[in-house]
Amino acid sequence: MSHDLKRYGRNTQTIHAGQYVDEATGAVAPPIIQSSTFAFDNCKQGAERFAGAEGGYIYTRMGNPTIARLEEAVATLEGGAGGLATSSGMGALCTLVFALMNAGDHMVGTASVYGPSRVVMERDFSRFGVESTFVDTSDLDAVRAAIRPNTNLVFIETPANPTISLTDIGAVAAIAHEHGALVLVDNTFASPLLQRPFEHGADVVMHSMTKFINGHTDVVAGMIVPSTEELFTRIKPVHSYLGACMDPHQAWLALRGFKTLGMRVRTAQDNARKVAPFLEAHPKVEWVRYPGLDSHPQHELADRQMDGPGSLISFEVKGGIEAGARLLDNVELMTLAVSLGGIETLIQHPPSMTHAAMPRDDRLAAGITDGLVRVSIGCEDADDLIKDFEQALDHV
Ligand SMILES: *Cc1c(COP(=O)(O)O)cnc(C)c1O
């Protein structure tokens, strides 16, 4: 069914993984198999499918041909054992916690993870006896100090949201594995085009496909990619029954978006490489955080761990929260909205938006200052984005 795509480059893989011609019709674009259930030829076949003795589909929550294409596509690019698509990025995280952790287990996570990822651990999973500690995982001593005898999962987000700080996946994986803990990497920000965590020792990768993988700001979706068959087999039954499953139409849209991941990521990154130095040189900007700038404290790690600095930039306007609000209220081309990784440039204020549910002290400790502005650079013309920043900063 699947081509052997390992010998091809990443752009070829992105375009061809999961994209084989439909056998029944010859359709080049994948058909949307919008069916909740699949007929069996006879009782014996039904029984064998349920027993796992025979492949083939049963019920869409447990598997669907259109969703399977997307799972194969993302897993191919990540270099994992398979994919498990979910209704959202949060669905992917929750499925993983249910699959990999028990009451009494402990997780160590990146302090500045995506806000809801931290909230769901500290507020919700804690009610089921799953403990978590969030530390600056770019500080290896802090990771070591946070690990307990019952730590069985280390959860890294790199680059992290919205501070754009990086974690050395290989170094953290070495510490985690020494203690028998698995390493989960949220690879949403980099996308598999710019960073492949399995090459650095990660055990499981998750994505919010809402962002770069779908890339068109019209789908909410997630993906789990385990590195080994053993992990895949452990997670799959929870994924089938927990209910955070994907819809075939959602999968089809994400698969369509995925095909252009290469060109979108490259164009947005080229733009970010022009916008970041412009912001850094602007007299009204206090600081800029972008892995492609020499001023990024982990510039060297970015070069070693990633295939490019990506298109997320954080910065602070001089004058703190009010000055930042003036900027945000005056952008014309850019859109004031949360989310990232779409073809259009989105700008937002994490302390009052995505990370508002976090207590202020935790927020500040994670490096998310009151005036921090995050921009997800899109695929417009770089000059137009710079002009928009110029005029909006004039209002500050
Ligand atoms: C958006 C996001 C999530 C959550 O994904 P949803 O698809 O919104 O549920 C998780 N991690 C990161 C890094 C994100 O940006």
Short mmCIF file of C-alpha atoms and ligand atoms in Angstrom, two decimals:
data_model
loop_
_atom_site.label_atom_id
_atom_site.label_comp_id
_atom_site.label_asym_id
_atom_site.label_seq_id
_atom_site.Cartn_x
_atom_site.Cartn_y
_atom_site.Cartn_z
CA MET A 1 0.00 0.00 0.00
CA SER A 2 2.67 2.51 0.98
CA HIS A 3 5.65 3.48 -1.17
CA ASP A 4 9.07 3.23 0.32
CA LEU A 5 9.71 6.94 0.60
CA LYS A 6 12.74 6.81 2.87
CA ARG A 7 15.12 7.25 -0.05
CA TYR A 8 13.51 10.54 -1.07
CA GLY A 9 14.04 14.08 0.17
CA ARG A 10 11.71 15.73 2.61
CA ASN A 11 9.78 17.75 0.02
CA THR A 12 9.17 14.64 -2.09
CA GLN A 13 8.01 12.80 1.02
CA THR A 14 5.64 15.62 1.96
CA ILE A 15 4.01 15.54 -1.47
CA HIS A 16 3.89 11.75 -1.95
CA ALA A 17 3.48 10.13 1.48
CA GLY A 18 -0.07 8.79 1.84
CA GLN A 19 -0.83 10.05 -1.67
CA TYR A 20 -0.97 6.83 -3.73
CA VAL A 21 -3.56 6.59 -6.52
CA ASP A 22 -6.90 5.17 -5.39
CA GLU A 23 -7.08 1.54 -6.53
CA ALA A 24 -10.85 1.44 -7.00
CA THR A 25 -11.19 4.55 -9.19
CA GLY A 26 -7.76 5.77 -10.25
CA ALA A 27 -8.42 9.08 -8.47
CA VAL A 28 -5.17 11.00 -8.01
CA ALA A 29 -6.53 13.18 -5.22
CA PRO A 30 -7.52 10.98 -2.28
CA PRO A 31 -11.23 10.19 -1.97
CA ILE A 32 -12.98 11.26 1.24
CA ILE A 33 -14.31 8.03 2.72
CA GLN A 34 -17.06 9.71 4.73
CA SER A 35 -18.45 6.59 6.39
CA SER A 36 -18.74 5.87 10.10
CA THR A 37 -18.77 2.10 9.59
CA PHE A 38 -17.47 -0.54 7.17
CA ALA A 39 -19.28 -3.69 5.99
CA PHE A 40 -17.89 -7.19 6.52
CA ASP A 41 -18.22 -9.91 3.85
CA ASN A 42 -19.40 -12.37 6.49
CA CYS A 43 -19.40 -13.02 10.25
CA LYS A 44 -16.03 -14.72 10.16
CA GLN A 45 -14.42 -11.65 8.61
CA GLY A 46 -16.04 -9.37 11.17
CA ALA A 47 -14.76 -11.53 14.00
CA GLU A 48 -11.27 -11.62 12.52
CA ARG A 49 -11.14 -7.85 12.11
CA PHE A 50 -12.17 -7.33 15.73
CA ALA A 51 -9.59 -9.90 16.86
CA GLY A 52 -6.93 -8.09 14.84
CA ALA A 53 -6.22 -11.24 12.84
CA GLU A 54 -7.21 -9.48 9.63
CA GLY A 55 -6.53 -5.89 8.54
CA GLY A 56 -9.31 -3.72 7.13
CA TYR A 57 -11.65 -1.20 8.59
CA ILE A 58 -14.37 -1.61 11.22
CA TYR A 59 -15.57 1.76 12.49
CA THR A 60 -14.11 5.25 11.87
CA ARG A 61 -13.22 5.97 15.51
CA MET A 62 -10.87 2.97 15.25
CA GLY A 63 -9.57 3.68 11.76
CA ASN A 64 -10.58 5.10 8.37
CA PRO A 65 -8.86 5.00 4.95
CA THR A 66 -8.74 8.80 4.48
CA ILE A 67 -7.44 9.35 8.02
CA ALA A 68 -4.92 6.53 7.47
CA ARG A 69 -3.37 8.43 4.56
CA LEU A 70 -2.78 11.45 6.75
CA GLU A 71 -1.37 9.29 9.55
CA GLU A 72 1.00 7.66 7.11
CA ALA A 73 2.05 11.02 5.64
CA VAL A 74 2.99 12.65 8.95
CA ALA A 75 4.61 9.48 10.34
CA THR A 76 6.75 9.18 7.20
CA LEU A 77 8.09 12.70 7.54
CA GLU A 78 8.78 12.29 11.26
CA GLY A 79 10.37 8.87 10.71
CA GLY A 80 8.08 7.18 13.26
CA ALA A 81 6.35 3.79 13.52
CA GLY A 82 2.93 5.14 12.51
CA GLY A 83 0.50 7.96 13.11
CA LEU A 84 -2.60 8.31 15.28
CA ALA A 85 -4.68 11.28 14.18
CA THR A 86 -6.73 13.17 16.76
CA SER A 87 -9.50 15.75 16.69
CA SER A 88 -7.11 18.41 18.05
CA GLY A 89 -3.61 18.93 19.42
CA MET A 90 -5.06 18.84 22.93
CA GLY A 91 -6.74 15.54 22.02
CA ALA A 92 -3.29 14.19 21.14
CA LEU A 93 -1.81 15.27 24.48
CA CYS A 94 -4.72 13.93 26.55
CA THR A 95 -4.67 10.61 24.68
CA LEU A 96 -0.94 10.31 25.40
CA VAL A 97 -1.34 11.05 29.10
CA PHE A 98 -4.12 8.45 29.37
CA ALA A 99 -2.03 5.92 27.44
CA LEU A 100 1.34 6.44 29.10
CA MET A 101 0.65 7.56 32.68
CA ASN A 102 -1.10 6.05 35.70
CA ALA A 103 -2.22 7.56 39.02
CA GLY A 104 0.95 8.11 41.04
CA ASP A 105 3.12 8.81 37.97
CA HIS A 106 4.89 12.12 37.48
CA MET A 107 5.66 14.25 34.41
CA VAL A 108 8.39 16.86 33.99
CA GLY A 109 7.46 19.46 31.38
CA THR A 110 8.75 22.63 29.71
CA ALA A 111 7.54 25.62 31.77
CA SER A 112 6.54 27.67 28.76
CA VAL A 113 4.58 24.97 26.93
CA TYR A 114 1.42 25.89 25.08
CA GLY A 115 -0.78 27.32 27.87
CA PRO A 116 -3.62 24.75 27.83
CA SER A 117 -1.10 21.86 27.78
CA ARG A 118 0.14 23.00 31.18
CA VAL A 119 -3.32 23.82 32.52
CA VAL A 120 -4.72 20.40 31.63
CA MET A 121 -1.85 18.72 33.51
CA GLU A 122 -1.92 20.93 36.61
CA ARG A 123 -5.66 21.47 36.90
CA ASP A 124 -7.22 18.34 35.40
CA PHE A 125 -4.88 15.34 35.33
CA SER A 126 -3.80 16.19 38.90
CA ARG A 127 -7.36 15.24 39.94
CA PHE A 128 -6.60 11.71 38.76
CA GLY A 129 -3.34 11.45 40.69
CA VAL A 130 -1.07 12.27 37.75
CA GLU A 131 1.50 14.78 38.97
CA SER A 132 3.55 17.24 36.96
CA THR A 133 6.37 19.73 37.47
CA PHE A 134 7.12 22.41 34.89
CA VAL A 135 10.67 23.73 34.68
CA ASP A 136 12.89 25.56 32.22
CA THR A 137 13.95 22.49 30.22
CA SER A 138 16.69 24.48 28.46
CA ASP A 139 18.42 24.24 31.87
CA LEU A 140 19.57 20.62 32.16
CA ASP A 141 20.23 20.94 35.91
CA ALA A 142 16.63 22.03 36.38
CA VAL A 143 15.47 18.93 34.47
CA ARG A 144 17.67 16.66 36.59
CA ALA A 145 16.45 18.27 39.81
CA ALA A 146 12.79 17.90 38.83
CA ILE A 147 12.98 14.18 38.07
CA ARG A 148 11.56 11.96 40.83
CA PRO A 149 11.56 8.19 41.26
CA ASN A 150 8.00 8.14 39.83
CA THR A 151 8.77 10.36 36.79
CA ASN A 152 7.88 8.36 33.71
CA LEU A 153 7.37 11.09 31.11
CA VAL A 154 9.40 14.16 30.14
CA PHE A 155 7.41 16.53 27.94
CA ILE A 156 9.39 19.02 25.87
CA GLU A 157 8.12 21.80 23.67
CA THR A 158 10.88 23.25 21.51
CA PRO A 159 10.85 25.95 20.26
CA ALA A 160 8.57 26.78 23.18
CA ASN A 161 5.48 28.87 23.18
CA PRO A 162 5.68 31.90 23.17
CA THR A 163 9.20 32.59 24.44
CA ILE A 164 10.85 30.87 21.44
CA SER A 165 13.34 29.28 23.83
CA LEU A 166 14.84 25.97 22.78
CA THR A 167 15.46 22.72 24.60
CA ASP A 168 18.28 20.36 23.67
CA ILE A 169 16.23 17.24 22.88
CA GLY A 170 19.23 14.88 22.87
CA ALA A 171 20.58 16.08 26.21
CA VAL A 172 17.15 15.89 27.90
CA ALA A 173 16.49 12.46 26.36
CA ALA A 174 19.75 11.17 27.85
CA ILE A 175 18.70 12.34 31.33
CA ALA A 176 15.15 10.99 30.96
CA HIS A 177 16.26 7.60 29.66
CA GLU A 178 18.77 7.21 32.47
CA HIS A 179 15.75 7.38 34.80
CA GLY A 180 13.55 5.13 32.66
CA ALA A 181 11.25 7.96 31.56
CA LEU A 182 9.91 8.40 28.04
CA VAL A 183 10.42 11.65 26.10
CA LEU A 184 7.46 13.32 24.40
CA VAL A 185 8.20 16.26 22.07
CA ASP A 186 5.52 18.70 20.95
CA ASN A 187 6.91 19.42 17.48
CA THR A 188 4.16 21.85 16.45
CA PHE A 189 6.32 24.98 16.20
CA ALA A 190 9.09 23.51 14.05
CA SER A 191 7.01 21.03 12.00
CA PRO A 192 8.73 17.83 10.83
CA LEU A 193 10.22 19.85 8.00
CA LEU A 194 12.55 21.76 10.31
CA GLN A 195 13.01 19.36 13.23
CA ARG A 196 12.80 15.58 13.62
CA PRO A 197 12.88 14.74 17.34
CA PHE A 198 13.42 10.98 16.79
CA GLU A 199 16.87 11.75 15.36
CA HIS A 200 17.70 13.20 18.80
CA GLY A 201 16.31 10.37 20.93
CA ALA A 202 12.66 11.31 21.50
CA ASP A 203 10.16 8.47 22.00
CA VAL A 204 6.90 10.10 20.95
CA VAL A 205 6.10 13.19 18.90
CA MET A 206 2.83 15.11 18.98
CA HIS A 207 1.50 17.89 16.77
CA SER A 208 -1.23 20.40 16.73
CA MET A 209 -1.87 20.00 13.00
CA THR A 210 -4.08 23.07 13.35
CA LYS A 211 -0.83 24.98 12.83
CA PHE A 212 1.83 24.34 10.17
CA ILE A 213 0.75 20.88 8.99
CA ASN A 214 -2.71 21.96 7.88
CA GLY A 215 -1.47 25.52 7.41
CA HIS A 216 -4.63 27.16 6.12
CA THR A 217 -6.31 28.26 9.36
CA ASP A 218 -9.42 26.21 8.60
CA VAL A 219 -8.98 22.97 10.58
CA VAL A 220 -8.37 22.02 14.22
CA ALA A 221 -6.53 18.69 14.36
CA GLY A 222 -3.77 16.76 16.11
CA MET A 223 -1.38 13.87 15.55
CA ILE A 224 0.54 11.38 17.67
CA VAL A 225 3.61 9.67 16.20
CA PRO A 226 5.28 6.98 18.35
CA SER A 227 8.86 6.03 17.50
CA THR A 228 8.43 2.25 17.87
CA GLU A 229 5.86 -0.45 17.14
CA GLU A 230 5.80 -1.28 20.84
CA LEU A 231 4.75 2.27 21.77
CA PHE A 232 2.31 2.42 18.87
CA THR A 233 0.65 -0.77 20.14
CA ARG A 234 0.44 0.68 23.65
CA ILE A 235 -1.16 3.96 22.56
CA LYS A 236 -3.47 2.66 19.79
CA PRO A 237 -6.15 1.01 22.04
CA VAL A 238 -6.48 4.18 24.15
CA HIS A 239 -6.68 6.26 20.98
CA SER A 240 -9.44 3.99 19.62
CA TYR A 241 -11.61 4.23 22.76
CA LEU A 242 -10.89 7.64 24.29
CA GLY A 243 -12.86 9.45 21.60
CA ALA A 244 -10.51 12.24 20.49
CA CYS A 245 -10.72 10.79 16.99
CA MET A 246 -10.60 12.63 13.70
CA ASP A 247 -13.31 13.06 11.08
CA PRO A 248 -12.53 11.93 7.49
CA HIS A 249 -13.27 15.34 6.01
CA GLN A 250 -11.00 17.00 8.56
CA ALA A 251 -8.29 14.48 7.59
CA TRP A 252 -8.74 15.22 3.90
CA LEU A 253 -8.31 18.97 4.46
CA ALA A 254 -5.22 18.44 6.61
CA LEU A 255 -3.76 16.09 4.00
CA ARG A 256 -4.33 18.70 1.32
CA GLY A 257 -2.59 21.30 3.47
CA PHE A 258 0.28 18.94 4.27
CA LYS A 259 1.27 18.66 0.59
CA THR A 260 2.42 22.29 0.56
CA LEU A 261 4.15 22.19 3.95
CA GLY A 262 7.58 22.55 2.34
CA MET A 263 6.88 25.67 0.34
CA ARG A 264 4.82 27.31 3.06
CA VAL A 265 7.44 26.75 5.75
CA ARG A 266 10.24 28.00 3.47
CA THR A 267 8.38 31.12 2.35
CA ALA A 268 7.31 32.06 5.87
CA GLN A 269 10.83 31.44 7.14
CA ASP A 270 12.36 33.61 4.38
CA ASN A 271 9.96 36.38 5.43
CA ALA A 272 10.76 35.95 9.14
CA ARG A 273 14.46 36.22 8.33
CA LYS A 274 13.73 39.70 6.93
CA VAL A 275 11.19 40.85 9.53
CA ALA A 276 13.22 39.84 12.62
CA PRO A 277 16.27 42.04 11.86
CA PHE A 278 13.94 44.92 10.97
CA LEU A 279 12.25 44.66 14.38
CA GLU A 280 15.57 44.25 16.18
CA ALA A 281 16.89 47.47 14.61
CA HIS A 282 13.71 49.45 15.36
CA PRO A 283 14.18 52.05 18.13
CA LYS A 284 10.77 51.30 19.69
CA VAL A 285 11.48 47.60 20.12
CA GLU A 286 13.05 46.49 23.42
CA TRP A 287 14.16 43.00 22.36
CA VAL A 288 13.46 40.35 19.72
CA ARG A 289 13.57 36.59 20.16
CA TYR A 290 14.14 34.64 16.92
CA PRO A 291 16.44 31.62 16.54
CA GLY A 292 17.71 33.00 13.23
CA LEU A 293 19.22 36.08 14.93
CA ASP A 294 22.72 36.04 16.44
CA SER A 295 21.17 37.63 19.52
CA HIS A 296 19.14 34.48 20.30
CA PRO A 297 20.88 32.92 23.32
CA GLN A 298 20.52 29.44 21.78
CA HIS A 299 21.45 30.32 18.23
CA GLU A 300 24.01 27.52 18.19
CA LEU A 301 21.50 24.89 19.41
CA ALA A 302 19.05 26.04 16.75
CA ASP A 303 21.69 25.43 14.07
CA ARG A 304 22.48 21.99 15.45
CA GLN A 305 18.96 20.75 16.18
CA MET A 306 16.84 22.42 13.52
CA ASP A 307 17.00 22.71 9.74
CA GLY A 308 15.98 26.37 9.97
CA PRO A 309 14.81 28.98 12.47
CA GLY A 310 11.14 28.86 11.41
CA SER A 311 8.71 31.76 11.32
CA LEU A 312 7.70 32.50 14.92
CA ILE A 313 9.05 35.71 16.41
CA SER A 314 8.52 37.15 19.89
CA PHE A 315 9.37 40.70 20.83
CA GLU A 316 8.61 43.41 23.33
CA VAL A 317 7.70 46.98 22.43
CA LYS A 318 9.27 49.62 24.68
CA GLY A 319 6.58 50.83 27.06
CA GLY A 320 5.29 47.41 28.11
CA ILE A 321 1.72 46.25 27.95
CA GLU A 322 0.17 49.56 26.76
CA ALA A 323 2.68 50.08 23.98
CA GLY A 324 2.15 46.48 22.85
CA ALA A 325 -1.60 47.03 22.78
CA ARG A 326 -1.14 50.19 20.66
CA LEU A 327 0.84 48.17 18.15
CA LEU A 328 -1.69 45.33 18.05
CA ASP A 329 -4.62 47.73 17.66
CA ASN A 330 -2.97 49.43 14.69
CA VAL A 331 -1.87 46.58 12.45
CA GLU A 332 -3.61 46.65 9.06
CA LEU A 333 -2.35 43.70 7.00
CA MET A 334 -1.54 41.41 9.90
CA THR A 335 -4.46 39.84 11.75
CA LEU A 336 -4.90 40.12 15.51
CA ALA A 337 -5.65 36.50 16.35
CA VAL A 338 -4.20 33.57 18.26
CA SER A 339 -2.92 30.41 16.54
CA LEU A 340 0.08 30.17 14.24
CA GLY A 341 1.55 28.38 11.27
CA GLY A 342 -1.06 29.53 8.75
CA ILE A 343 -0.36 31.18 5.39
CA GLU A 344 -1.43 34.55 6.79
CA THR A 345 0.51 36.51 9.42
CA LEU A 346 -1.13 36.40 12.85
CA ILE A 347 -0.12 38.58 15.77
CA GLN A 348 -1.21 38.19 19.39
CA HIS A 349 -0.49 39.11 23.01
CA PRO A 350 0.07 35.86 25.00
CA PRO A 351 -0.18 37.31 28.56
CA SER A 352 -3.76 38.47 27.95
CA MET A 353 -4.71 35.74 25.44
CA THR A 354 -3.22 32.23 25.07
CA HIS A 355 -1.43 32.28 28.43
CA ALA A 356 -3.99 34.26 30.43
CA ALA A 357 -5.09 31.17 32.37
CA MET A 358 -1.57 30.84 33.81
CA PRO A 359 -0.94 32.57 37.18
CA ARG A 360 1.13 35.76 36.57
CA ASP A 361 4.08 34.56 38.69
CA ASP A 362 4.30 31.30 36.75
CA ARG A 363 4.03 33.28 33.54
CA LEU A 364 6.87 35.62 34.46
CA ALA A 365 8.99 32.72 35.71
CA ALA A 366 8.49 31.09 32.31
CA GLY A 367 9.77 34.28 30.62
CA ILE A 368 6.40 35.46 29.35
CA THR A 369 6.64 39.15 30.23
CA ASP A 370 3.62 41.49 30.29
CA GLY A 371 4.55 43.23 27.04
CA LEU A 372 5.52 40.17 25.02
CA VAL A 373 4.04 40.11 21.52
CA ARG A 374 4.15 36.98 19.38
CA VAL A 375 3.91 37.02 15.63
CA SER A 376 3.52 34.02 13.35
CA ILE A 377 4.92 35.24 10.06
CA GLY A 378 2.97 34.06 7.02
CA CYS A 379 3.57 33.84 3.28
CA GLU A 380 2.75 37.41 2.24
CA ASP A 381 5.44 39.63 0.69
CA ALA A 382 8.03 40.44 3.34
CA ASP A 383 8.09 44.13 2.33
CA ASP A 384 4.38 44.45 3.01
CA LEU A 385 4.79 42.93 6.47
CA ILE A 386 7.66 45.28 7.27
CA LYS A 387 5.61 48.27 6.09
CA ASP A 388 2.73 47.17 8.31
CA PHE A 389 5.04 46.93 11.33
CA GLU A 390 6.49 50.32 10.43
CA GLN A 391 3.12 52.10 10.35
CA ALA A 392 1.80 50.27 13.44
CA LEU A 393 4.96 51.15 15.42
CA ASP A 394 4.47 54.80 14.38
CA HIS A 395 1.29 54.75 16.49
CA VAL A 396 3.22 53.67 19.57
C1 LIG B 1 -2.10 24.97 19.33
C2 LIG B 1 -1.13 24.13 20.07
C3 LIG B 1 -1.54 23.01 20.79
C4 LIG B 1 -2.99 22.61 20.92
O1 LIG B 1 -3.52 22.23 19.70
P1 LIG B 1 -5.08 22.36 19.31
O2 LIG B 1 -5.09 21.81 17.93
O3 LIG B 1 -5.45 23.79 19.40
O4 LIG B 1 -5.83 21.52 20.28
C5 LIG B 1 -0.57 22.25 21.39
N1 LIG B 1 0.74 22.58 21.32
C6 LIG B 1 1.16 23.66 20.64
C7 LIG B 1 2.60 23.96 20.59
C8 LIG B 1 0.25 24.48 19.99
O5 LIG B 1 0.68 25.57 19.34
#
